PDB file of C-alpha atoms in Angstrom:
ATOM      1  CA  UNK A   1      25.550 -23.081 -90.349  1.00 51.00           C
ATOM      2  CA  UNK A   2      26.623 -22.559 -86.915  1.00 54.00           C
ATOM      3  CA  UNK A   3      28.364 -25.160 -84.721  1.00 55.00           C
ATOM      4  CA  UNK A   4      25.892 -26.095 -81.772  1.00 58.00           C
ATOM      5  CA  UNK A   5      27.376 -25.622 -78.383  1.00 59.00           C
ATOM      6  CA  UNK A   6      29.582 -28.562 -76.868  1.00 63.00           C
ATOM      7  CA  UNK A   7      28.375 -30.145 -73.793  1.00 66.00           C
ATOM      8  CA  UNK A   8      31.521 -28.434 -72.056  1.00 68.00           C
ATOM      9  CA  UNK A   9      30.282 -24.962 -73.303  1.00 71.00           C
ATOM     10  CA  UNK A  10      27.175 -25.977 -71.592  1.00 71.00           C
ATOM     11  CA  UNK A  11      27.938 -27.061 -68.325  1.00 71.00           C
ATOM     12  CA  UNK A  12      29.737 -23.765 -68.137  1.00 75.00           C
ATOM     13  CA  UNK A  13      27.000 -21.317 -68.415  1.00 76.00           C
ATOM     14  CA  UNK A  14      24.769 -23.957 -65.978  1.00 70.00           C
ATOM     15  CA  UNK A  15      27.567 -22.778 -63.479  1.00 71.00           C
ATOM     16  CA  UNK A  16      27.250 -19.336 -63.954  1.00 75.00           C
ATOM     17  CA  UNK A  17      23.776 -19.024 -63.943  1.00 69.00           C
ATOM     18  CA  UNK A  18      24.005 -21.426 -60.485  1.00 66.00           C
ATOM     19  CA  UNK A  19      26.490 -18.953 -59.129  1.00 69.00           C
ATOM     20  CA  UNK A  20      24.647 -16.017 -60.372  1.00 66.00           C
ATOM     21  CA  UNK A  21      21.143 -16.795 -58.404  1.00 63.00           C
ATOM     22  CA  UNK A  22      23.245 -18.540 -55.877  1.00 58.00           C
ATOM     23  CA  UNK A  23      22.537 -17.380 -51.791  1.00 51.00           C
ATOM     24  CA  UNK A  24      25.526 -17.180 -49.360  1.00 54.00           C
ATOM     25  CA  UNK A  25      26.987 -19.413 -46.698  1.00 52.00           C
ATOM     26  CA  UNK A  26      24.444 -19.750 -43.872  1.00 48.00           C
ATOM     27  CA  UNK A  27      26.226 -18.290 -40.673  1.00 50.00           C
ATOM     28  CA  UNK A  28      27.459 -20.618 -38.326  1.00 50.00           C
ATOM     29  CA  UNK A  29      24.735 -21.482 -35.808  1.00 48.00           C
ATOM     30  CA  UNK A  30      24.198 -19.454 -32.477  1.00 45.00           C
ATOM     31  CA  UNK A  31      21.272 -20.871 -30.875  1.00 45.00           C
ATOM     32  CA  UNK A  32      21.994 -22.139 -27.028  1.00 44.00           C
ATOM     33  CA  UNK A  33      24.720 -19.337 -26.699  1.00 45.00           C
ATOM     34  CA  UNK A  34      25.355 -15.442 -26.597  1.00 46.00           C
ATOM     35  CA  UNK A  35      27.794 -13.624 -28.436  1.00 44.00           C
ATOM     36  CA  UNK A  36      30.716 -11.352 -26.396  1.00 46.00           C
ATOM     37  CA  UNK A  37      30.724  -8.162 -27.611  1.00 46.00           C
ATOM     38  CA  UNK A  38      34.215  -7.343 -27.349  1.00 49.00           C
ATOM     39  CA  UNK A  39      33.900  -3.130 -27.461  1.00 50.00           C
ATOM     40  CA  UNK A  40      30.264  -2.552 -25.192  1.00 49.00           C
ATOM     41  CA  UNK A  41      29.191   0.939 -25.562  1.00 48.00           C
ATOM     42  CA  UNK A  42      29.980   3.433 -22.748  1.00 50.00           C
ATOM     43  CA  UNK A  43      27.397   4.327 -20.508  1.00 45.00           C
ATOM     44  CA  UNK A  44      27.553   7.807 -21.457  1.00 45.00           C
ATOM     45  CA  UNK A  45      27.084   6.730 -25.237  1.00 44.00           C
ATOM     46  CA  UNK A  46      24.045   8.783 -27.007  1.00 44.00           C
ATOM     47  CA  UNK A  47      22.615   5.496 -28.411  1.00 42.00           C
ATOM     48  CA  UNK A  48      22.041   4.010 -24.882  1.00 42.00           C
ATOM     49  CA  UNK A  49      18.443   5.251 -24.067  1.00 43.00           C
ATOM     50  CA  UNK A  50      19.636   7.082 -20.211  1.00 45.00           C
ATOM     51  CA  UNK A  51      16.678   5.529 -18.197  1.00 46.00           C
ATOM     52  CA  UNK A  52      15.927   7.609 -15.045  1.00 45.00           C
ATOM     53  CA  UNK A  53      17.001   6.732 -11.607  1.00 47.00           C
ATOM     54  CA  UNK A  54      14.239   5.436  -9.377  1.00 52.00           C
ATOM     55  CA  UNK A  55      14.230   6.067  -5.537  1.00 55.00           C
ATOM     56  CA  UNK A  56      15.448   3.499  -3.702  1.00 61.00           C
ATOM     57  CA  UNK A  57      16.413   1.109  -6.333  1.00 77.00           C
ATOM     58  CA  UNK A  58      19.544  -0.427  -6.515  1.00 83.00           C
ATOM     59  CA  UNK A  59      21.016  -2.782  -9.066  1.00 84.00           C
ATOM     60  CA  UNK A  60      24.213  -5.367  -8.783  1.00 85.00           C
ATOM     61  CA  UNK A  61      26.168  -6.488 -12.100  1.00 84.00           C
ATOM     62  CA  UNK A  62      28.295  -8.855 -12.789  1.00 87.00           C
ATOM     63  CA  UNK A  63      30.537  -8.809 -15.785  1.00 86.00           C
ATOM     64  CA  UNK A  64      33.612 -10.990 -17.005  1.00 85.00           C
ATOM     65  CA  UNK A  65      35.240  -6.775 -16.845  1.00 83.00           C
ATOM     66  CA  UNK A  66      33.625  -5.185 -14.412  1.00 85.00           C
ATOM     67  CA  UNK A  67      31.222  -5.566 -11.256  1.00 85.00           C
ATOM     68  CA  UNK A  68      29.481  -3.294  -8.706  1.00 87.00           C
ATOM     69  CA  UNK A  69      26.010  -1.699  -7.680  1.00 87.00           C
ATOM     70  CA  UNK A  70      24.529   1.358  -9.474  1.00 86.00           C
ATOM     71  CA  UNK A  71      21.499   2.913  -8.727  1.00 84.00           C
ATOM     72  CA  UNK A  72      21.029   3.793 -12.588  1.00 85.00           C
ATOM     73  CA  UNK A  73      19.499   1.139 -14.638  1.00 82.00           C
ATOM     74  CA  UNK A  74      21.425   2.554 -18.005  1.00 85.00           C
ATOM     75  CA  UNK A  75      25.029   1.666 -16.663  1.00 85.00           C
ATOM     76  CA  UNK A  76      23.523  -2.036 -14.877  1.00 84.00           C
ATOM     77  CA  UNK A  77      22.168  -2.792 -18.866  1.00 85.00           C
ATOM     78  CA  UNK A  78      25.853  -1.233 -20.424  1.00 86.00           C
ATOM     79  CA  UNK A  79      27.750  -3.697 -18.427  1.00 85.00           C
ATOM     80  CA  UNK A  80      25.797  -6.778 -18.759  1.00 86.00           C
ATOM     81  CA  UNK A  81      24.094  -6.771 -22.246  1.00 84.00           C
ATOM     82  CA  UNK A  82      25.313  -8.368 -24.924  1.00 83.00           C
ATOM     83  CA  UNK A  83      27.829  -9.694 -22.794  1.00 84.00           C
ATOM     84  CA  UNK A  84      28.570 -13.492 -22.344  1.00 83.00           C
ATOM     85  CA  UNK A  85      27.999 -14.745 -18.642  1.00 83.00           C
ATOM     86  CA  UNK A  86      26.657 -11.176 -17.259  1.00 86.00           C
ATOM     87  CA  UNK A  87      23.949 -11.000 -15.537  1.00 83.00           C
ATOM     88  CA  UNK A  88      21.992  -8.033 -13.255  1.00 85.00           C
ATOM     89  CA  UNK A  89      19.747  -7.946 -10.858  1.00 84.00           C
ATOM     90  CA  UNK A  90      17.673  -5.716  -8.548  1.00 83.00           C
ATOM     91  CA  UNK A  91      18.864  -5.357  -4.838  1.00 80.00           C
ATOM     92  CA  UNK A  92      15.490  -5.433  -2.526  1.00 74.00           C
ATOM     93  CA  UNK A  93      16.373  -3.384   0.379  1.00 71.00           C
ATOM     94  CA  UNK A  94      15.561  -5.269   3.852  1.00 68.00           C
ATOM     95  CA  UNK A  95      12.160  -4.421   5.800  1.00 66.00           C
ATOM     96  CA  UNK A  96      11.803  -3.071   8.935  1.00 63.00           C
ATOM     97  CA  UNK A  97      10.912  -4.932  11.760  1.00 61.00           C
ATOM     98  CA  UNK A  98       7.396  -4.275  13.142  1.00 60.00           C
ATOM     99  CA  UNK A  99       7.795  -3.235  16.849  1.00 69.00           C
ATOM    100  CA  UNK A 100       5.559  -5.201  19.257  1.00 75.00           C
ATOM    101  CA  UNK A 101       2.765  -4.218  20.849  1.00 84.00           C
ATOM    102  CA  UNK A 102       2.771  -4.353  24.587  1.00 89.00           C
ATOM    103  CA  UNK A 103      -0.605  -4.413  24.869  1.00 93.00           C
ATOM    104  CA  UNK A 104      -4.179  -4.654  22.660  1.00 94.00           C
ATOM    105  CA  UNK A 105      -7.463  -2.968  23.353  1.00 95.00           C
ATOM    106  CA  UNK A 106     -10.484  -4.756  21.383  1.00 95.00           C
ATOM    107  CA  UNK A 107     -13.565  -2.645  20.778  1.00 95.00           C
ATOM    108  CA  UNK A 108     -15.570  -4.165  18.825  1.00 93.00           C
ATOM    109  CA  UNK A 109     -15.026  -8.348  18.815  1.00 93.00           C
ATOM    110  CA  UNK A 110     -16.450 -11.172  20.286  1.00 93.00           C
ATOM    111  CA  UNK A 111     -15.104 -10.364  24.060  1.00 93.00           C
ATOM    112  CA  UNK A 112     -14.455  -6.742  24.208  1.00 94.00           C
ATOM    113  CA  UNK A 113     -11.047  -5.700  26.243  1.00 95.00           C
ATOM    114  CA  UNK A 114      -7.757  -5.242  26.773  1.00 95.00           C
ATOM    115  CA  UNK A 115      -5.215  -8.074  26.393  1.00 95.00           C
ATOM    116  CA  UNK A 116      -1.357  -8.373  26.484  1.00 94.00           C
ATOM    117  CA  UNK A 117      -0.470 -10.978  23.172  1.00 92.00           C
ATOM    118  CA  UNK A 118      -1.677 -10.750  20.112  1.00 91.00           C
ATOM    119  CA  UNK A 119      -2.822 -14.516  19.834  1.00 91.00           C
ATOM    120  CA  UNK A 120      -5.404 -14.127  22.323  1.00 93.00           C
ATOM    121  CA  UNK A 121      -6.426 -11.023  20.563  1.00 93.00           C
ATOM    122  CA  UNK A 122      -6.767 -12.719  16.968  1.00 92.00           C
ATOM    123  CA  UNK A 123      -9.462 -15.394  17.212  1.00 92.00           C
ATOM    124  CA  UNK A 124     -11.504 -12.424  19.390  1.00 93.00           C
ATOM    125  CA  UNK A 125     -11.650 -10.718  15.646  1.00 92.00           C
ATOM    126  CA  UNK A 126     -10.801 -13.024  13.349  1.00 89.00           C
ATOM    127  CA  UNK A 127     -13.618 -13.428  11.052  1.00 87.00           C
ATOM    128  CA  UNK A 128     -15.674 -10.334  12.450  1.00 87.00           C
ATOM    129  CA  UNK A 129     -16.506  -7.912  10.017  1.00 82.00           C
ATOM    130  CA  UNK A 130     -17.280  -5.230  12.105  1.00 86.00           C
ATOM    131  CA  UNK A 131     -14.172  -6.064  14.190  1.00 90.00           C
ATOM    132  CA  UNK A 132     -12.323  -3.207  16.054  1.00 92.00           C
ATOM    133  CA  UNK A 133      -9.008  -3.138  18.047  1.00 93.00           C
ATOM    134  CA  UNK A 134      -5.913  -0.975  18.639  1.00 92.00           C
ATOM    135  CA  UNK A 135      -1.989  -2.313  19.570  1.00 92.00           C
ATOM    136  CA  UNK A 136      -0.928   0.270  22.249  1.00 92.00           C
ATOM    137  CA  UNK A 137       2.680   0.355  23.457  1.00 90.00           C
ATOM    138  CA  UNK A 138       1.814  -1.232  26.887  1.00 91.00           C
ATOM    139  CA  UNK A 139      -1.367  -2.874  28.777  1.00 93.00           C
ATOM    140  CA  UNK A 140      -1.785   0.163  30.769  1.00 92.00           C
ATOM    141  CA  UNK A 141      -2.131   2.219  27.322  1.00 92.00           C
ATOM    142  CA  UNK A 142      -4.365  -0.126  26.147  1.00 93.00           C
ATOM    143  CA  UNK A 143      -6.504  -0.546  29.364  1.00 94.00           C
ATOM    144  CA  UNK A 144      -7.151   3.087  29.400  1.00 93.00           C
ATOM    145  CA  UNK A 145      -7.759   3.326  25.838  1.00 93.00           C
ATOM    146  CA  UNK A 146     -10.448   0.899  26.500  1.00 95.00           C
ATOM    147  CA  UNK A 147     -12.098   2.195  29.511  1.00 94.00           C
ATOM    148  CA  UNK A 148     -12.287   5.625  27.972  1.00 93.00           C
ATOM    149  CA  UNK A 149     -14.210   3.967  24.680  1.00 92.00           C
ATOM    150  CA  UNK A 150     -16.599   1.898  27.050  1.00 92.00           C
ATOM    151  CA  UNK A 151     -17.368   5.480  28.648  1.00 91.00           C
ATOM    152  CA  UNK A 152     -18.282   6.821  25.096  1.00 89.00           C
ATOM    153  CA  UNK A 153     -20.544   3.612  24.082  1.00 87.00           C
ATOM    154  CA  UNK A 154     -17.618   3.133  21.772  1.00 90.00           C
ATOM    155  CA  UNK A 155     -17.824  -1.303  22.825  1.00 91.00           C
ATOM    156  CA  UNK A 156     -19.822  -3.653  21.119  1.00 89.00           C
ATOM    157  CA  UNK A 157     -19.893  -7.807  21.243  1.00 89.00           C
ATOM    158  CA  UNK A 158     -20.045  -9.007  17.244  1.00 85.00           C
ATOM    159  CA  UNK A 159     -19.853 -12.700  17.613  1.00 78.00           C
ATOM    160  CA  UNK A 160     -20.537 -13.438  13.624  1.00 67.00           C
ATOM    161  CA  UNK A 161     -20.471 -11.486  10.002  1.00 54.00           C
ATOM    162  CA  UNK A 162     -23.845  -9.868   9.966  1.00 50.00           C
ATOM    163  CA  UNK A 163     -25.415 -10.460   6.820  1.00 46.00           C
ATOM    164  CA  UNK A 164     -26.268  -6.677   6.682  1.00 47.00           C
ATOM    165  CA  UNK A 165     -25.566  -4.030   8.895  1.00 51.00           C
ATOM    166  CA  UNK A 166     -27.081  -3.299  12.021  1.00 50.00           C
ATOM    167  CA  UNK A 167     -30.600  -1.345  11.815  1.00 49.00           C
ATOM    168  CA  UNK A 168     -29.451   1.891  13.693  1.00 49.00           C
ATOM    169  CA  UNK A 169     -32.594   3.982  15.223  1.00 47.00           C
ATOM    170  CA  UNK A 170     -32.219   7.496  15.948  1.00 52.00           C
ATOM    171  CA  UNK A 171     -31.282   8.331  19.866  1.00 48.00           C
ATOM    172  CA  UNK A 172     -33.759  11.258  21.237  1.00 47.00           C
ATOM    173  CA  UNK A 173     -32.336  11.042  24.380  1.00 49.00           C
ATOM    174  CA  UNK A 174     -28.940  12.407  23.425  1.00 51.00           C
ATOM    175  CA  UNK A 175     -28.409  15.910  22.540  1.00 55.00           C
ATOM    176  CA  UNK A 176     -26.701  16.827  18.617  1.00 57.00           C
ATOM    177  CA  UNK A 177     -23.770  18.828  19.405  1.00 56.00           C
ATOM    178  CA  UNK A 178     -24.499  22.410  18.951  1.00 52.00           C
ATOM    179  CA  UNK A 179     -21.241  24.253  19.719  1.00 46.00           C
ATOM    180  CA  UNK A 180     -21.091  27.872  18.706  1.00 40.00           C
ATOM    181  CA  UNK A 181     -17.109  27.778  19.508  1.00 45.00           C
ATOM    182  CA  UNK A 182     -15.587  25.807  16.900  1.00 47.00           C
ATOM    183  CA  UNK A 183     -12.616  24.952  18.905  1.00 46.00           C
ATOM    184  CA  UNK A 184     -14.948  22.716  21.209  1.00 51.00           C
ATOM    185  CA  UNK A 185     -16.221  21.080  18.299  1.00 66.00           C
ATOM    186  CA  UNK A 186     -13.226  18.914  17.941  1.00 71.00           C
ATOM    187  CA  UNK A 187     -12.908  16.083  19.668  1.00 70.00           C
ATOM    188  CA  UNK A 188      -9.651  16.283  22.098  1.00 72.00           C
ATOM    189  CA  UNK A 189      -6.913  14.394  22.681  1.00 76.00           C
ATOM    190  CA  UNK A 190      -7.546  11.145  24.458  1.00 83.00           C
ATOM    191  CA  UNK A 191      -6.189   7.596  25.952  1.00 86.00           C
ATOM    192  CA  UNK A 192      -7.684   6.204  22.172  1.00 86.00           C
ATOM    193  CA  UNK A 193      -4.176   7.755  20.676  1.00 81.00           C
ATOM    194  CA  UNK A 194      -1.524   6.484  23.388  1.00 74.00           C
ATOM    195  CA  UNK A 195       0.221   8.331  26.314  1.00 53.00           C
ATOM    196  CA  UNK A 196       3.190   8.359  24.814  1.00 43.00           C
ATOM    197  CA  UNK A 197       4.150  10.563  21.624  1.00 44.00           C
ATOM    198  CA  UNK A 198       5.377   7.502  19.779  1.00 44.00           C
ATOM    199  CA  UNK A 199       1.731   5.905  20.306  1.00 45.00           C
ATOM    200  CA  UNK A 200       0.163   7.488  17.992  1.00 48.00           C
ATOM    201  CA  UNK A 201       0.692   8.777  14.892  1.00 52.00           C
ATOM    202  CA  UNK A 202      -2.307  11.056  13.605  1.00 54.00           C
ATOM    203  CA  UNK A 203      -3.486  10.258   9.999  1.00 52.00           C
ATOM    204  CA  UNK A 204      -3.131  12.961   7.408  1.00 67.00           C
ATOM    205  CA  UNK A 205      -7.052  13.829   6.684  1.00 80.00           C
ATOM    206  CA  UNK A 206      -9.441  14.693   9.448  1.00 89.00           C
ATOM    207  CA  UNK A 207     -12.767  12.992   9.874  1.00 92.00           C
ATOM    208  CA  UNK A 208     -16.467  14.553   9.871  1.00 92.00           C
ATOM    209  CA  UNK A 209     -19.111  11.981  11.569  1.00 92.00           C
ATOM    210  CA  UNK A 210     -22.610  13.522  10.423  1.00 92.00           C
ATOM    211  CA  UNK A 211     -24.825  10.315  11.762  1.00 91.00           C
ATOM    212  CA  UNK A 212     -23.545   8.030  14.561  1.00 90.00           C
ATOM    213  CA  UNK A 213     -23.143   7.608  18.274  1.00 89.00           C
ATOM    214  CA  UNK A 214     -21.494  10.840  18.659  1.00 88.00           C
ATOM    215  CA  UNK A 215     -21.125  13.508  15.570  1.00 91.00           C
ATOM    216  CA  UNK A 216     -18.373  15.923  15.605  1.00 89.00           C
ATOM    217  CA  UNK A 217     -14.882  16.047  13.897  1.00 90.00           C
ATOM    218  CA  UNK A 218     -11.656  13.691  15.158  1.00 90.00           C
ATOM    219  CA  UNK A 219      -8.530  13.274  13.801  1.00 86.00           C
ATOM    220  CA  UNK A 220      -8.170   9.674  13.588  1.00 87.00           C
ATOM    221  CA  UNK A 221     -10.193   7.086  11.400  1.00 88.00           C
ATOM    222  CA  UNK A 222     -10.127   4.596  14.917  1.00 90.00           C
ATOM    223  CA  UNK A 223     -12.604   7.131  16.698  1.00 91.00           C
ATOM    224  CA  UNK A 224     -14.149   7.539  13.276  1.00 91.00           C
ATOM    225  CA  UNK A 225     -14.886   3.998  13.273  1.00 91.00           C
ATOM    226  CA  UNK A 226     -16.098   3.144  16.542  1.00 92.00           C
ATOM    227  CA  UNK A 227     -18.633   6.226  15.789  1.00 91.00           C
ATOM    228  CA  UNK A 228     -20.064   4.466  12.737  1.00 91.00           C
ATOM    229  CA  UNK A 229     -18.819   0.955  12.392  1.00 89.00           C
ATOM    230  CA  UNK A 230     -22.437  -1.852  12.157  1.00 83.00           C
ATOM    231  CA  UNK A 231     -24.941   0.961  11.989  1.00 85.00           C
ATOM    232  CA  UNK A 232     -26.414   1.402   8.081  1.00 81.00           C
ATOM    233  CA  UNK A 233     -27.306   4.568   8.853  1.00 84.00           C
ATOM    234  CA  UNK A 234     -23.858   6.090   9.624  1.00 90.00           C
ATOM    235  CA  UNK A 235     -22.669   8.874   7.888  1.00 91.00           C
ATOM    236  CA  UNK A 236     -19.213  10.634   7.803  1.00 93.00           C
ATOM    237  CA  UNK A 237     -16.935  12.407   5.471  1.00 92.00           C
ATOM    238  CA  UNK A 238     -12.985  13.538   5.963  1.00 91.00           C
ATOM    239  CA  UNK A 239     -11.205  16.370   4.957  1.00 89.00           C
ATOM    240  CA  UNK A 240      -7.608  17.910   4.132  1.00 87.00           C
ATOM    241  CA  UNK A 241      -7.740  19.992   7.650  1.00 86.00           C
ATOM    242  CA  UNK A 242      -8.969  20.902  10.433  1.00 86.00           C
ATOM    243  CA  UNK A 243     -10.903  23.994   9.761  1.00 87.00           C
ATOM    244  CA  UNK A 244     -12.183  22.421   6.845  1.00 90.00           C
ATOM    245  CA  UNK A 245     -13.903  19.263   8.814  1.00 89.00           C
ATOM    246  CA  UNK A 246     -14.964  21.937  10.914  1.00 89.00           C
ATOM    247  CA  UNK A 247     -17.049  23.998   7.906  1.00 90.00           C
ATOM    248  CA  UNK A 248     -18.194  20.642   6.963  1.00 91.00           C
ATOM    249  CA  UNK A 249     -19.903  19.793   9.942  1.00 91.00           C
ATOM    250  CA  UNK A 250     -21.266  23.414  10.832  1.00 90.00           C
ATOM    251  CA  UNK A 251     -22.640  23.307   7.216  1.00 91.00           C
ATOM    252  CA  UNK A 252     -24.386  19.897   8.136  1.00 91.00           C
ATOM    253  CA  UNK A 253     -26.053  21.203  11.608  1.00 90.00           C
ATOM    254  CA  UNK A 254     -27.402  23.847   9.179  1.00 89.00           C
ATOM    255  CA  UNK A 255     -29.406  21.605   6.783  1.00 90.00           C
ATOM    256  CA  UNK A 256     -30.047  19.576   9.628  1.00 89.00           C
ATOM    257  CA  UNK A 257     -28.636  16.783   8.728  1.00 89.00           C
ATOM    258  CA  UNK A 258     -26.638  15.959  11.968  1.00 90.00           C
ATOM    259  CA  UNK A 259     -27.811  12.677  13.511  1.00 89.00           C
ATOM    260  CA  UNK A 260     -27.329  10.718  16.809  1.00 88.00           C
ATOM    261  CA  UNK A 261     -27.711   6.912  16.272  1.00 87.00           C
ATOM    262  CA  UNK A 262     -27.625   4.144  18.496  1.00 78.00           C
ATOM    263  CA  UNK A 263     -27.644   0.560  18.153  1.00 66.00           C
ATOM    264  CA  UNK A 264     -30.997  -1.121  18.528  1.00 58.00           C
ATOM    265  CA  UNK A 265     -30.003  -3.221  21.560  1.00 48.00           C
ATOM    266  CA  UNK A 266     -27.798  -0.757  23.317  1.00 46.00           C
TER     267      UNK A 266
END
């Protein structure tokens, strides 16, 4: 008959079994801090993802080993991650300065004219949808922009925000442009874009104005604006270049579709 197992013999295959199904020593705690990694990889290390360089960002590191500015992202994150008391951050380059204006010319507002400061120009538009001005370099640039728009009809008191736009009727009295020579077609330069060369800077697309005070192709969105601005019947396109504003609008006398407007209390 066999012997039955002593208590002793017991306990030890408890133990064994214990150490058997038994899990490892928990790691020591790191919550609340960051490890130092003692050997970071290089920044021209195949496991570091190279992220491209963006124009005109610039990025400043700070490490225990090293600090600088890079313009690549990839060597900021190679010196600071994984690193204990690194950081990196983006460099925001400083803006220009706007110049000031010397002088303003309001064209649509609630006292159309020319004025020298901006903060008697901003409650004249502030709040005016159809609202219209122009900073020029000085009041005599400004004055004759203005003039030159009150010539053209291009002036117009808005005291509120319309609830819809202004009821335009069509003008008999003024002639459509029909100009066989294209190179008349385009409105030339005037006071509206500054004396000086520095005044104005033309925008990149040209502008077609099928339906409003006067049609015909200019080449900034201002006359553009004071051509169509408060009349719901306005129409106008713009396009890459000049000769192509100039198909445009050739292609509109043809289906007859050109249009001089006025307001109905001019």
């Amino acid at each position: 008959m066999p012997l039955a197992p002593s208590t002793d013999d017991r306990m030890d295959e408890l133990a064994e079994l214990l150490q058997a199904f038994s899990l490892p020593d928990p790691p020591s705690p790191t919550i609340g801090r960051r490890l130092r990694c003692d050997n970071p990889p290089p920044t021209s290390s195949p496991l570091l993802p190279q992220t491209p360089t963006r124009r005109g960002r610039l990025y400043y590191f700070d490490s225990p080993e090293k600090s600088g500015r890079t313009s690549n992202w990839s060597e900021a994150a190679a010196q600071t991650q994984g690193v204990h008391d690194a950081h990196v951050r983006r460099l925001m380059p400083k803006k220009k300065p706007r110049r000031k204006k010397g002088g303003y010319a309001v064209f649509y507002g609630r006292k159309p004219g020319f004025y020298k400061l901006w903060e008697v120009v901003d409650p004249l538009v502030t709040g005016v949808s159809c609202a219209l001005y122009q900073g020029y370099k000085d009041l005599a640039s400004a004055q004759a922009a203005f003039e030159y728009a009150k010539s053209k009809s291009w002036t117009r008191v808005c005291t509120s925000r319309p609830s819809s736009p202004f009821p335009a009727v069509p003008s008999s009295a003024a002639p459509i442009p029909q100009v066989p020579n294209a190179a008349g077609l385009v409105e030339p330069r005037n006071p509206l874009h500054g004396h000086a060369e520095d005044d104005w800077s033309p925008d990149s697309s040209w502008y077609v104005v099928y339906a409003g005070i006067h049609p015909g192709v200019y080449q900034s969105s201002l006359e553009c604006g004071l051509n169509t601005v408060g009349l719901s019947c306005a129409a106008f396109d713009s396009a890459r270049s000049k000769q192509d504003a100039i198909e445009m609008y050739q292609s509109a006398l043809e289906r007859n579709e050109v249009k001089v407007l006025q307001h109905p209390y001019s």
